[in-house]
Tab-separated table of C-alpha atoms in Angstrom:
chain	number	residue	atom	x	y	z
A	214	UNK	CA	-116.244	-169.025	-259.517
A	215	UNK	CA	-117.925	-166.503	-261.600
A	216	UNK	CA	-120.923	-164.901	-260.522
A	217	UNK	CA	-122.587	-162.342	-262.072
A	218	UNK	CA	-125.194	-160.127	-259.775
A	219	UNK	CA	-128.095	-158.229	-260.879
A	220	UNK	CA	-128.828	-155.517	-258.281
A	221	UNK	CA	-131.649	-153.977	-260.349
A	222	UNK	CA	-135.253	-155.547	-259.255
A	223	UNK	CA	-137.918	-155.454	-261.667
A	224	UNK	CA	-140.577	-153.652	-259.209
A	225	UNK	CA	-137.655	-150.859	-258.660
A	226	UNK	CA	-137.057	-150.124	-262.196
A	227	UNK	CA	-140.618	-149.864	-263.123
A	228	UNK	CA	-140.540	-146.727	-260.263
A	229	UNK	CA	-137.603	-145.352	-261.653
A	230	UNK	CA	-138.586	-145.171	-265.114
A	231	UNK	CA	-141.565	-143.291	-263.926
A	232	UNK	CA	-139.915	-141.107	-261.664
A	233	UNK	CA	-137.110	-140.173	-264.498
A	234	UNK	CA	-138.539	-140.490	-268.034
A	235	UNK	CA	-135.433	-138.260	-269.457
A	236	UNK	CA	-133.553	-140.800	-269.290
A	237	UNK	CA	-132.466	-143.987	-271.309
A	238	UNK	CA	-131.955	-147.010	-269.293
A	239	UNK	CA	-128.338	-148.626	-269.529
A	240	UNK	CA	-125.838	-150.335	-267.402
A	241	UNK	CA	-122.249	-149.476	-265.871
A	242	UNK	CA	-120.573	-153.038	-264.939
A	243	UNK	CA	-118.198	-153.179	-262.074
A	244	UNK	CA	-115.749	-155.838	-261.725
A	245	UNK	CA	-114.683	-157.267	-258.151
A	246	UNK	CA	-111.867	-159.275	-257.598
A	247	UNK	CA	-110.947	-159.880	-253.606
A	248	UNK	CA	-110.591	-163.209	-251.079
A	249	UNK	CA	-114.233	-165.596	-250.748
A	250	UNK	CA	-111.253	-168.217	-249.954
A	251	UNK	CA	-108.131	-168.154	-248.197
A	252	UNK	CA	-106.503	-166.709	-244.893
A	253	UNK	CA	-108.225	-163.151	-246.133
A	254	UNK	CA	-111.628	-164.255	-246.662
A	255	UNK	CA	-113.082	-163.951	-243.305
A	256	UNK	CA	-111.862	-160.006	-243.844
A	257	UNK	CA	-113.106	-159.669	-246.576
A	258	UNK	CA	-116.627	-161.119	-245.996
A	259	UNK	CA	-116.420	-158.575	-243.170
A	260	UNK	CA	-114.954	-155.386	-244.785
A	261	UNK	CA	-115.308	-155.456	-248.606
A	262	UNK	CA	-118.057	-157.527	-250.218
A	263	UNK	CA	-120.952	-156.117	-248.009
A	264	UNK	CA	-120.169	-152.867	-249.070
A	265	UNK	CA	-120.089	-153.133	-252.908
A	266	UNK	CA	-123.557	-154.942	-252.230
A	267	UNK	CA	-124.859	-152.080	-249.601
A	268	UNK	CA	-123.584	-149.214	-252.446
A	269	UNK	CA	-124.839	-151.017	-255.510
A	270	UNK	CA	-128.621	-151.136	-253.967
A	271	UNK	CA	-128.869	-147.853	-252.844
A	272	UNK	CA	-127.462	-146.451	-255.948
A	273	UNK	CA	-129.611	-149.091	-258.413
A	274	UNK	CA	-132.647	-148.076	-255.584
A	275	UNK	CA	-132.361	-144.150	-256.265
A	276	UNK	CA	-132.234	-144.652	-260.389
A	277	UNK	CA	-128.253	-145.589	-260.550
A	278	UNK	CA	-125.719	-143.206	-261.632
A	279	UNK	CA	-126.206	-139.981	-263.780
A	280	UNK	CA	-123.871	-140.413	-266.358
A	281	UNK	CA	-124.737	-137.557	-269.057
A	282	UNK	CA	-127.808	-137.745	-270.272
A	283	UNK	CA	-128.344	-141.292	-268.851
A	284	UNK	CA	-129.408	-142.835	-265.583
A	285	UNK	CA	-127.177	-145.949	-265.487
A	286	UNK	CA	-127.875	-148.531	-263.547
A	287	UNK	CA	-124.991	-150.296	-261.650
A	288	UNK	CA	-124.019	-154.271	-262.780
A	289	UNK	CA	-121.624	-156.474	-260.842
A	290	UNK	CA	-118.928	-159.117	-262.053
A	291	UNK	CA	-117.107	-160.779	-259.349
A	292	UNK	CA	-114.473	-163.140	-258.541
A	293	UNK	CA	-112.517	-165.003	-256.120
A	294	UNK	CA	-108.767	-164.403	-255.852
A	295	UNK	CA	-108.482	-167.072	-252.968
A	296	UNK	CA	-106.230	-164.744	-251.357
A	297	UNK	CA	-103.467	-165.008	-254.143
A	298	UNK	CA	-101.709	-162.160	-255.885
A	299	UNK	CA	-101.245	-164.512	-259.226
A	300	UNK	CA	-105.127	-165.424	-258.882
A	301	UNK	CA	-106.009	-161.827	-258.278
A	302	UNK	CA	-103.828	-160.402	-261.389
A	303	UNK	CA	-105.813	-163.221	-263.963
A	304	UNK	CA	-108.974	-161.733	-262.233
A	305	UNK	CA	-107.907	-158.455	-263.339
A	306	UNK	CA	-106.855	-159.550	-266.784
A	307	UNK	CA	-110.357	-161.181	-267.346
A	308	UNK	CA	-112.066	-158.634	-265.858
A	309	UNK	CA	-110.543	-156.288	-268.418
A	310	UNK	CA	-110.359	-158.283	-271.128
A	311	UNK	CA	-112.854	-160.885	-271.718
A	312	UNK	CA	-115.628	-158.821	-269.246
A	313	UNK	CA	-114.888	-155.811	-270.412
A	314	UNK	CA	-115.925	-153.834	-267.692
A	315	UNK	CA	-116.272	-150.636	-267.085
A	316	UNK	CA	-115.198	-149.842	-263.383
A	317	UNK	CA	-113.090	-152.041	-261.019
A	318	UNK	CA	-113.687	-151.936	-257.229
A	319	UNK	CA	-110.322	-152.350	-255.446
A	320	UNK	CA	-108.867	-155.259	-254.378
A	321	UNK	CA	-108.920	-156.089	-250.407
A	322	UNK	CA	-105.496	-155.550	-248.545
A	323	UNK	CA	-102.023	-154.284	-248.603
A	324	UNK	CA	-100.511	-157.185	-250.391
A	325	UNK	CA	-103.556	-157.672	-253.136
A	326	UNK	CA	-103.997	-154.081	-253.660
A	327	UNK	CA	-100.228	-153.558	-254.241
A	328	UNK	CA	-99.997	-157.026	-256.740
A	329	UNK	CA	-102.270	-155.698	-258.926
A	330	UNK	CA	-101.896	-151.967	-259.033
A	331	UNK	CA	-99.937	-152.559	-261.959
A	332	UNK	CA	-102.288	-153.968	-264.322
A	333	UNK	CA	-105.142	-152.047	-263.049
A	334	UNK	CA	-102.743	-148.818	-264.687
A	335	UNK	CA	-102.391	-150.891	-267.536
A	336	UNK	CA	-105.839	-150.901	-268.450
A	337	UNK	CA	-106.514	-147.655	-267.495
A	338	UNK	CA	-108.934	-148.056	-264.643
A	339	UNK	CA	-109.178	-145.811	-261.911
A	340	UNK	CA	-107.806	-147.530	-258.385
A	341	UNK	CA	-109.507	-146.454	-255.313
A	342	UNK	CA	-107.979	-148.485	-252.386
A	343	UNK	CA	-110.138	-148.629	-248.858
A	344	UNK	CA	-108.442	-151.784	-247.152
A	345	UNK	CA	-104.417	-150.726	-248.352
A	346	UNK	CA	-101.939	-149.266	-245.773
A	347	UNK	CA	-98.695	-148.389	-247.277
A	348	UNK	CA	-95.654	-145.893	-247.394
A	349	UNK	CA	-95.074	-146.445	-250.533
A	350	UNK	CA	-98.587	-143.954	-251.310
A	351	UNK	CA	-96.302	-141.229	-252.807
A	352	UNK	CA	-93.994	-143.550	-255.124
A	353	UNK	CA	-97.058	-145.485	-256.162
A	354	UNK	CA	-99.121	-142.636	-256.999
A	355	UNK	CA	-96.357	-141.509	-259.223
A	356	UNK	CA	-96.301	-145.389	-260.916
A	357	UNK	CA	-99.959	-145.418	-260.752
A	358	UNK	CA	-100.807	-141.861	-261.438
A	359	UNK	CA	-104.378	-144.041	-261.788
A	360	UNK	CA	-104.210	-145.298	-257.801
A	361	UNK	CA	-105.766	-143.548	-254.915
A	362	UNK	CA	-104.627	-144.359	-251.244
A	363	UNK	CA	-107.626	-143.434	-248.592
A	364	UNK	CA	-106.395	-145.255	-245.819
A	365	UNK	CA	-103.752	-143.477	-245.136
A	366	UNK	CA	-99.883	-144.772	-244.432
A	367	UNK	CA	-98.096	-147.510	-242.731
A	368	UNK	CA	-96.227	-144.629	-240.741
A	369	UNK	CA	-99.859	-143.084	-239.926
A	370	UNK	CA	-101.288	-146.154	-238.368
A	371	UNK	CA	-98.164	-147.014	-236.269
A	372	UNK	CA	-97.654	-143.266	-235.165
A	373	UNK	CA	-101.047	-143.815	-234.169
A	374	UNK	CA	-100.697	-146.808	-231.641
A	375	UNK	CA	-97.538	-145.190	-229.861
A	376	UNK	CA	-99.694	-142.081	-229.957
A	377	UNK	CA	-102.140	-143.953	-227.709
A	378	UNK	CA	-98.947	-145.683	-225.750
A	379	UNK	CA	-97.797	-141.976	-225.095
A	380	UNK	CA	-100.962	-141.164	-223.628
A	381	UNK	CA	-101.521	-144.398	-221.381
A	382	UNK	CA	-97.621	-143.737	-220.308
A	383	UNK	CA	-98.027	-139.976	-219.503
A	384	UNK	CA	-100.917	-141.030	-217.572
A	385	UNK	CA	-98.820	-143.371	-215.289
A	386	UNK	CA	-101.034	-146.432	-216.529
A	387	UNK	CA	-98.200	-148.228	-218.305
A	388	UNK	CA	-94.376	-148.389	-218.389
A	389	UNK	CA	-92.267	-148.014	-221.341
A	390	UNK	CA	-91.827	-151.575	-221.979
A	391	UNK	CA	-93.413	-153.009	-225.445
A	392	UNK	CA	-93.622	-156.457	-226.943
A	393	UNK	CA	-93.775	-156.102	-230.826
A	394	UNK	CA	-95.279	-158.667	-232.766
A	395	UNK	CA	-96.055	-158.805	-236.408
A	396	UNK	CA	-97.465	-160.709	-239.407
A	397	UNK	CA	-94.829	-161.318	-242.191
A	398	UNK	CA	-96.505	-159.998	-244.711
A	399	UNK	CA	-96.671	-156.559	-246.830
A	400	UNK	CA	-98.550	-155.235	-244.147
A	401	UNK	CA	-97.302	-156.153	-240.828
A	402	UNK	CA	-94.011	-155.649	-242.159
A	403	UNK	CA	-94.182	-152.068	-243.390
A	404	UNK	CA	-96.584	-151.300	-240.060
A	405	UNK	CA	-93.661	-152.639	-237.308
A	406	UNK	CA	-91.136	-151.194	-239.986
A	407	UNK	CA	-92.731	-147.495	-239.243
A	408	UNK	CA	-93.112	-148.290	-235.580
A	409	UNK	CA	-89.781	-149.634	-234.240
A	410	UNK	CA	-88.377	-145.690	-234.624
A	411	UNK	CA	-91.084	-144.537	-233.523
A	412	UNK	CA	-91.722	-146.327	-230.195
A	413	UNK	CA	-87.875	-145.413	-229.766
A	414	UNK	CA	-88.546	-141.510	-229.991
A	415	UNK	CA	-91.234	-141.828	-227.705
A	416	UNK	CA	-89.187	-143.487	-225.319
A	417	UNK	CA	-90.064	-146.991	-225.292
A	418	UNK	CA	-88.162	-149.878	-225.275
A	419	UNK	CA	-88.856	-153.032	-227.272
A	420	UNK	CA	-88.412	-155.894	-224.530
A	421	UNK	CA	-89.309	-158.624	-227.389
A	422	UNK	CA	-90.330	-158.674	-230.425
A	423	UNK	CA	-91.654	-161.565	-233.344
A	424	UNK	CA	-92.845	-162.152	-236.105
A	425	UNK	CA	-94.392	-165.088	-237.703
A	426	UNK	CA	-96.019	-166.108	-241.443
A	427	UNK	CA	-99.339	-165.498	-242.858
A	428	UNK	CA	-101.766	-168.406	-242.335
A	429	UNK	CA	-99.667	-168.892	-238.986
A	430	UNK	CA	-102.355	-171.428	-236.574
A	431	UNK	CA	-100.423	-172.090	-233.601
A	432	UNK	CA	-99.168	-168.295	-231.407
A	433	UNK	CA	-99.119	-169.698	-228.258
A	434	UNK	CA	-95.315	-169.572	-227.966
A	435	UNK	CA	-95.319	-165.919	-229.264
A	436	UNK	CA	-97.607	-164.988	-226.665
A	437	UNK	CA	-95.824	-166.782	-223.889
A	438	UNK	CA	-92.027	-165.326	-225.302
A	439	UNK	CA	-94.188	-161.955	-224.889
A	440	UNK	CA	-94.898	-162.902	-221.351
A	441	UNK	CA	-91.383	-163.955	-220.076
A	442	UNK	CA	-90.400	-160.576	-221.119
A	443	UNK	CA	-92.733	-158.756	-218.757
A	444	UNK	CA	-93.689	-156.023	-221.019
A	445	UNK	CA	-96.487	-153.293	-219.872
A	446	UNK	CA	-97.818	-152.857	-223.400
A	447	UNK	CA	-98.532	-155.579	-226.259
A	448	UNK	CA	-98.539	-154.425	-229.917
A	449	UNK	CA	-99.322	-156.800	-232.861
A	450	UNK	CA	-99.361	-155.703	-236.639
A	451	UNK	CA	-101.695	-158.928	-237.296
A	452	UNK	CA	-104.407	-159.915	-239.651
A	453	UNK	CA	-107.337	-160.811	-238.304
A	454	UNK	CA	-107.200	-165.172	-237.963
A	455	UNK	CA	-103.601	-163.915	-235.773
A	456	UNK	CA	-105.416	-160.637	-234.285
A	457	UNK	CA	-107.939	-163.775	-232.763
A	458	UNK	CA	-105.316	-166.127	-232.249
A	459	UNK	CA	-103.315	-163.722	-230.026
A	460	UNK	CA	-105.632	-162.291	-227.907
A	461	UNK	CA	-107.103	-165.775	-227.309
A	462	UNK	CA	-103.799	-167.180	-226.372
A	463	UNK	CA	-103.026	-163.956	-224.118
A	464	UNK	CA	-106.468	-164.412	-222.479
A	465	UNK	CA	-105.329	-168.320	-221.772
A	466	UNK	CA	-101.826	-167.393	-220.582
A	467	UNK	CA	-102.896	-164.692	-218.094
A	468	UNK	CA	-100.708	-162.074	-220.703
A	469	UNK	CA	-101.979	-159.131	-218.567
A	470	UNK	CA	-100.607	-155.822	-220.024
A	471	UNK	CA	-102.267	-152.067	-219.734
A	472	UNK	CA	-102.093	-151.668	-223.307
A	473	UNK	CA	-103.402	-154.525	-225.269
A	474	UNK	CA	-103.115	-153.537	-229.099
A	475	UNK	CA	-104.136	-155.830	-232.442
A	476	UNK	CA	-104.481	-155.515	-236.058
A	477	UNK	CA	-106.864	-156.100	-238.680
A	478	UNK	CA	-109.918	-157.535	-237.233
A	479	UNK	CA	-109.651	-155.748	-234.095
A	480	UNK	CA	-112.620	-153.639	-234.855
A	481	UNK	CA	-114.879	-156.451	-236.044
A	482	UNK	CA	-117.887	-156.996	-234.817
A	483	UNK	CA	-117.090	-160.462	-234.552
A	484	UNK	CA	-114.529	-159.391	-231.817
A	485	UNK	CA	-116.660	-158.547	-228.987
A	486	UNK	CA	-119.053	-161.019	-229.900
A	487	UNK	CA	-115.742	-163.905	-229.059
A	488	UNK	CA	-114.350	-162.135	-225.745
A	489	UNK	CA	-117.448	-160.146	-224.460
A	490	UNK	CA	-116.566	-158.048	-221.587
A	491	UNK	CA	-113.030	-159.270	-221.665
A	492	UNK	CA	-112.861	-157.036	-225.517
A	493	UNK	CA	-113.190	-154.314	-223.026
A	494	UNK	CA	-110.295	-151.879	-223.294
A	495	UNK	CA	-108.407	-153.699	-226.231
A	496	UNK	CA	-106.841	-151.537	-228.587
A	497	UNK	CA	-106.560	-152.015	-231.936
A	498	UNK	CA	-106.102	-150.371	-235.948
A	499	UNK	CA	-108.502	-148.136	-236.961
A	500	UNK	CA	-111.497	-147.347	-235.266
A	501	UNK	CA	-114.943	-144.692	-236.306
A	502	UNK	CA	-116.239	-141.561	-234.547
A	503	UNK	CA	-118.934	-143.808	-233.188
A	504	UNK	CA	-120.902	-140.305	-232.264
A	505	UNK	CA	-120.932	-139.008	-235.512
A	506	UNK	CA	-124.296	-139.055	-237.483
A	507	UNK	CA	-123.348	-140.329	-240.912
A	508	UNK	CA	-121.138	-143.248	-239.168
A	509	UNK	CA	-124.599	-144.076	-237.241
A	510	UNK	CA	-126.812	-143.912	-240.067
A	511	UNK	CA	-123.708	-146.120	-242.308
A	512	UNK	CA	-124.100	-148.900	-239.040
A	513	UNK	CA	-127.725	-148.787	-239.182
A	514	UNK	CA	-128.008	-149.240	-243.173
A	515	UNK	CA	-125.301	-151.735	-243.182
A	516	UNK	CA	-127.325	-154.036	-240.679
A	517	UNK	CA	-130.568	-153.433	-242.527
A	518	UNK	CA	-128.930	-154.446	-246.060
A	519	UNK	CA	-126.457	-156.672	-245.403
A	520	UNK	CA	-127.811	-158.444	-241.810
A	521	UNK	CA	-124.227	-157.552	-240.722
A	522	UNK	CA	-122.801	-155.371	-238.711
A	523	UNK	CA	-119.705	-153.576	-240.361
A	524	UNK	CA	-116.648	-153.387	-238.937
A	525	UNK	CA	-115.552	-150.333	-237.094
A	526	UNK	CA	-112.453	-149.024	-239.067
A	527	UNK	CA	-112.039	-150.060	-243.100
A	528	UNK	CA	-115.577	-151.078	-243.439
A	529	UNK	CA	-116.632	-147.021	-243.690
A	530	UNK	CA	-113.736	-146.147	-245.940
A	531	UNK	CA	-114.594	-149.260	-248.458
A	532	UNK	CA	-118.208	-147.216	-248.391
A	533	UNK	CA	-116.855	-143.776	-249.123
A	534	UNK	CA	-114.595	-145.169	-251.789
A	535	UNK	CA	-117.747	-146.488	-253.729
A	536	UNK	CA	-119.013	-143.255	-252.811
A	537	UNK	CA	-115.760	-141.628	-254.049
A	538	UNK	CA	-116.143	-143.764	-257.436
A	539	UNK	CA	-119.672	-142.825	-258.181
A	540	UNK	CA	-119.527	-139.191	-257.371
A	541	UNK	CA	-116.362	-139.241	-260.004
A	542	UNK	CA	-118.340	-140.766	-262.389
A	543	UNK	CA	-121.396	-138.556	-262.062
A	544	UNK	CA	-118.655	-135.160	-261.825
A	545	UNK	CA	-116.368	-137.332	-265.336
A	546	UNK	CA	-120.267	-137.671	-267.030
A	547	UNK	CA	-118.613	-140.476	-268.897
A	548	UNK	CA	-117.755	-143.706	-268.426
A	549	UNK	CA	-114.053	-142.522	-270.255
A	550	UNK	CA	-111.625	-144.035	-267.395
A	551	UNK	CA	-109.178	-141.070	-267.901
A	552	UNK	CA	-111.689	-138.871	-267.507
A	553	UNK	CA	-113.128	-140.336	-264.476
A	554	UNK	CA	-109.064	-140.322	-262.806
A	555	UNK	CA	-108.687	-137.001	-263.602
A	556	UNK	CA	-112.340	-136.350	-262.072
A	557	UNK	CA	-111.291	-137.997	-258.761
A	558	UNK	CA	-107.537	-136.284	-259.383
A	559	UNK	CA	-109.078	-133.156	-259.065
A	560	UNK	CA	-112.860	-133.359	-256.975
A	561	UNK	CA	-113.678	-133.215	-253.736
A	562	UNK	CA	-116.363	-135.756	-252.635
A	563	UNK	CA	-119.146	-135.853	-249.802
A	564	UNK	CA	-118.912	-139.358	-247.956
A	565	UNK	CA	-119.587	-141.033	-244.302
A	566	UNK	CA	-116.013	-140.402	-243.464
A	567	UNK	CA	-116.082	-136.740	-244.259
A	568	UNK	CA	-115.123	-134.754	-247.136
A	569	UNK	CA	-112.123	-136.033	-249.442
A	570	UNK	CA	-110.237	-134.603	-251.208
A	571	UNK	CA	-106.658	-136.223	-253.254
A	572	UNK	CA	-104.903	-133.842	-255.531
A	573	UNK	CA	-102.349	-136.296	-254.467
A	574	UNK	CA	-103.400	-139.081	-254.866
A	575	UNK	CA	-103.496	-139.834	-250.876
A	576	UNK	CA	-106.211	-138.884	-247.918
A	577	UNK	CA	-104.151	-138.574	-245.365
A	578	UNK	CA	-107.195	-137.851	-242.934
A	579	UNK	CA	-107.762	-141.504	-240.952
A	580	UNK	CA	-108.580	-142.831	-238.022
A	581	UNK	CA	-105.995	-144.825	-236.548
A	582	UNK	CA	-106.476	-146.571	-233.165
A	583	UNK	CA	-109.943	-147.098	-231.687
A	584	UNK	CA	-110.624	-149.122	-228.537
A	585	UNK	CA	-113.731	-151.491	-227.616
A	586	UNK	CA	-115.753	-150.383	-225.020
A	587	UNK	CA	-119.205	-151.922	-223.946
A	588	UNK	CA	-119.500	-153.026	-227.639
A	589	UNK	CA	-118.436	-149.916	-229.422
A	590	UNK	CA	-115.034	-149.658	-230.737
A	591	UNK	CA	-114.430	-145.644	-230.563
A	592	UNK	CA	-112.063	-143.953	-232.077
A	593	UNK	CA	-109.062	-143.082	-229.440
A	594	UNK	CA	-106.387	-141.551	-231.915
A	595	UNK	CA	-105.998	-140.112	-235.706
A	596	UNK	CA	-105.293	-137.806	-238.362
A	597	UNK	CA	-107.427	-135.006	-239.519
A	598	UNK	CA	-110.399	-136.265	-237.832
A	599	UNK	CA	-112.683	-136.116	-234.455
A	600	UNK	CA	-111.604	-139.014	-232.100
A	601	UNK	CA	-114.483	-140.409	-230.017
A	602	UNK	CA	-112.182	-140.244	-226.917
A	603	UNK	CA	-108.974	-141.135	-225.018
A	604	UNK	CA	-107.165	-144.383	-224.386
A	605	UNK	CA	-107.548	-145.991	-220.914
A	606	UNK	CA	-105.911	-148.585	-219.198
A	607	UNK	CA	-106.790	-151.979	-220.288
A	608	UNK	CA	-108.089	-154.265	-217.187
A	609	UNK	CA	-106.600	-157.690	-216.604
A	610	UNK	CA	-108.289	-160.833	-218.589
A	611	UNK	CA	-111.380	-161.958	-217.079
């Protein structure tokens, strides 16, 4: 379904024409293509469509973008890829060809992000993924000299969580025993890919380990083959309908571990709002410096412009990927594609993350494992960044 949005309000643009005469009005139209349907929707509605929304009214709010001598104004084309890589590569192709946009916001996820990198380099377009964890960063950024990574790599994210295993271990909280669990997709794959040698440098031992198709409804048996293995820490590369799934069916089946840890969806608000107290001490992928200002002032916009509360991990790096994009645009002063790659190529931009810079193609400064506590999932380990704290020892189910 093809809906076309019109950020710019009448009353605003009367303003802005007053407050900046210089310049001629115009238009710079983005195109969207990401999940409304499908196992990645509920993600998505979470991480990626409230934050083209939140960007595009602040920027069509304070004039739009200065592009040259004009003030542009920001217009949005989106579809629905219903979670598809075939669906999301015609979205592309229309996007480029019959709506003839200017800009395309990424896709949303490893596997979309990856389907259509190549015909986003076909047409040119620069390709700013927020919601894409991959080692493939450096190949693809030599395929897609066009593609920039900013959540870092698979091997990040998953040095992350045995990071935080190390420290619960060292600690005496939890043995070295892990169950591994993962989605069967481009994601989960690549993350327990990156953490299997890992875990085993560290010193852990994998006393089980699963995996189990996208779209999966029924993990009760993976979480009780997790339990007759008696392991002291549970990891799961998931996606967020699994992420829900297993911690459910570990709440049900008494899976009592010190370290808890999930994927995607995780650090959803949505989350704590299911288990409550028992969200307590779960870890999970991702996480924000809850105590830093610009990450409070992002929460409190987000909930005054969307009615949502973001989530706590790729919800902020969506943002400062917009906030890459426009900057790029603004430094470019064109809307020449090429010139707006080489602009982000080369820049260094100002966002609610912290400053970015990706001269190859790849920030490699992420958060990767935050933990909820009373509400708040904090930041507990990453790269390049101020954590919010330590790990601690998850208490049993209540």
């Amino acid at each position: 379904m093809l809906r076309r949005t019109f950020i710019a309000l009448a009353a605003s643009a009367a303003a802005i024409a007053a407050a900046a005469p210089a310049f001629a009005q115009d238009v710079i139209r983005l195109g969207a293509s990401a999940p409304k349907s499908g196992p990645l929707a509920g993600g998505a509605a979470v991480t990626h469509w409230p934050n083209i929304q939140l960007w595009m009214k602040e920027v069509n709010d304070a004039g739009g973008l200065k592009v040259g001598d004009k003030q542009m104004k920001l217009e949005l084309v989106e579809y629905d890829d219903k979670t598809n890589g075939e669906e999301a590569i015609k979205n592309i192709q229309r996007l480029a060809t019959v709506d003839k946009v200017d800009f395309i916001v990424t896709p949303y996820s490893t596997g979309l992000n990856i389907a259509t990198a190549p015909i986003i380099a076909r047409y040119g377009y620069p390709h700013i993924t927020t919601s894409a964890a991959t080692d493939g960063v450096a190949e693809f950024a030599k395929r897609w000299p066009n593609s920039f990574w900013m959540l870092g790599t698979s091997s990040q994210l998953a040095a992350g969580a045995v990071q935080a295993l190390t420290k619960l271990k060292e600690k005496g909280e939890i043995g070295n025993k892990v169950a591994l669990v993962n989605v069967a997709d481009a994601f989960g794959l690549e993350l327990v890919g990156a953490a299997k040698p890992a875990l085993a440098a560290a010193g852990f031992e994998i006393v089980y380990e699963s995996s189990y198709p996208l779209g999966t409804q029924d993990l009760a048996p993976v979480i009780s083959g997790a339990k007759a293995a008696a392991p002291d820490a549970f990891v799961a590369f998931s996606y967020p309908g699994d992420t829900f799934a297993l911690t459910e069916q570990a709440q049900v089946q008494g899976l009592n571990v010190g370290a808890f840890y999930t994927g995607v969806g995780t650090a959803f608000p949505a989350f704590a709002g299911r288990f409550k107290e028992a969200a307590n001490g779960v870890l999970g992928i991702g996480g924000v410096n809850s105590e830093d200002e610009k990450i409070k002032a992002y929460l409190a916009k987000h909930q005054e412009v969307t009615g949502a509360t973001p989530d706590f991990w790729a919800s902020a790096t969506t943002y400062a990927g917009l906030q890459v994009l426009g900057q790029a645009i603004e430094k470019a002063g064109t809307l020449d594609k090429a010139a707006v790659v080489d602009a982000i190529r080369t820049g260094t931009f100002q966002t609610i993350i912290g400053e970015i810079s990706m001269p190859e193609n790849v920030n490699r400064n992420v958060w990767t494992v935050g933990q909820w506590e009373n509400g708040i999932f904090k930041a507990v380990a990453a790269d390049g960044l101020p954590v919010a704290g330590d790990p601690v020892k998850k208490p049993a189910w209540q």
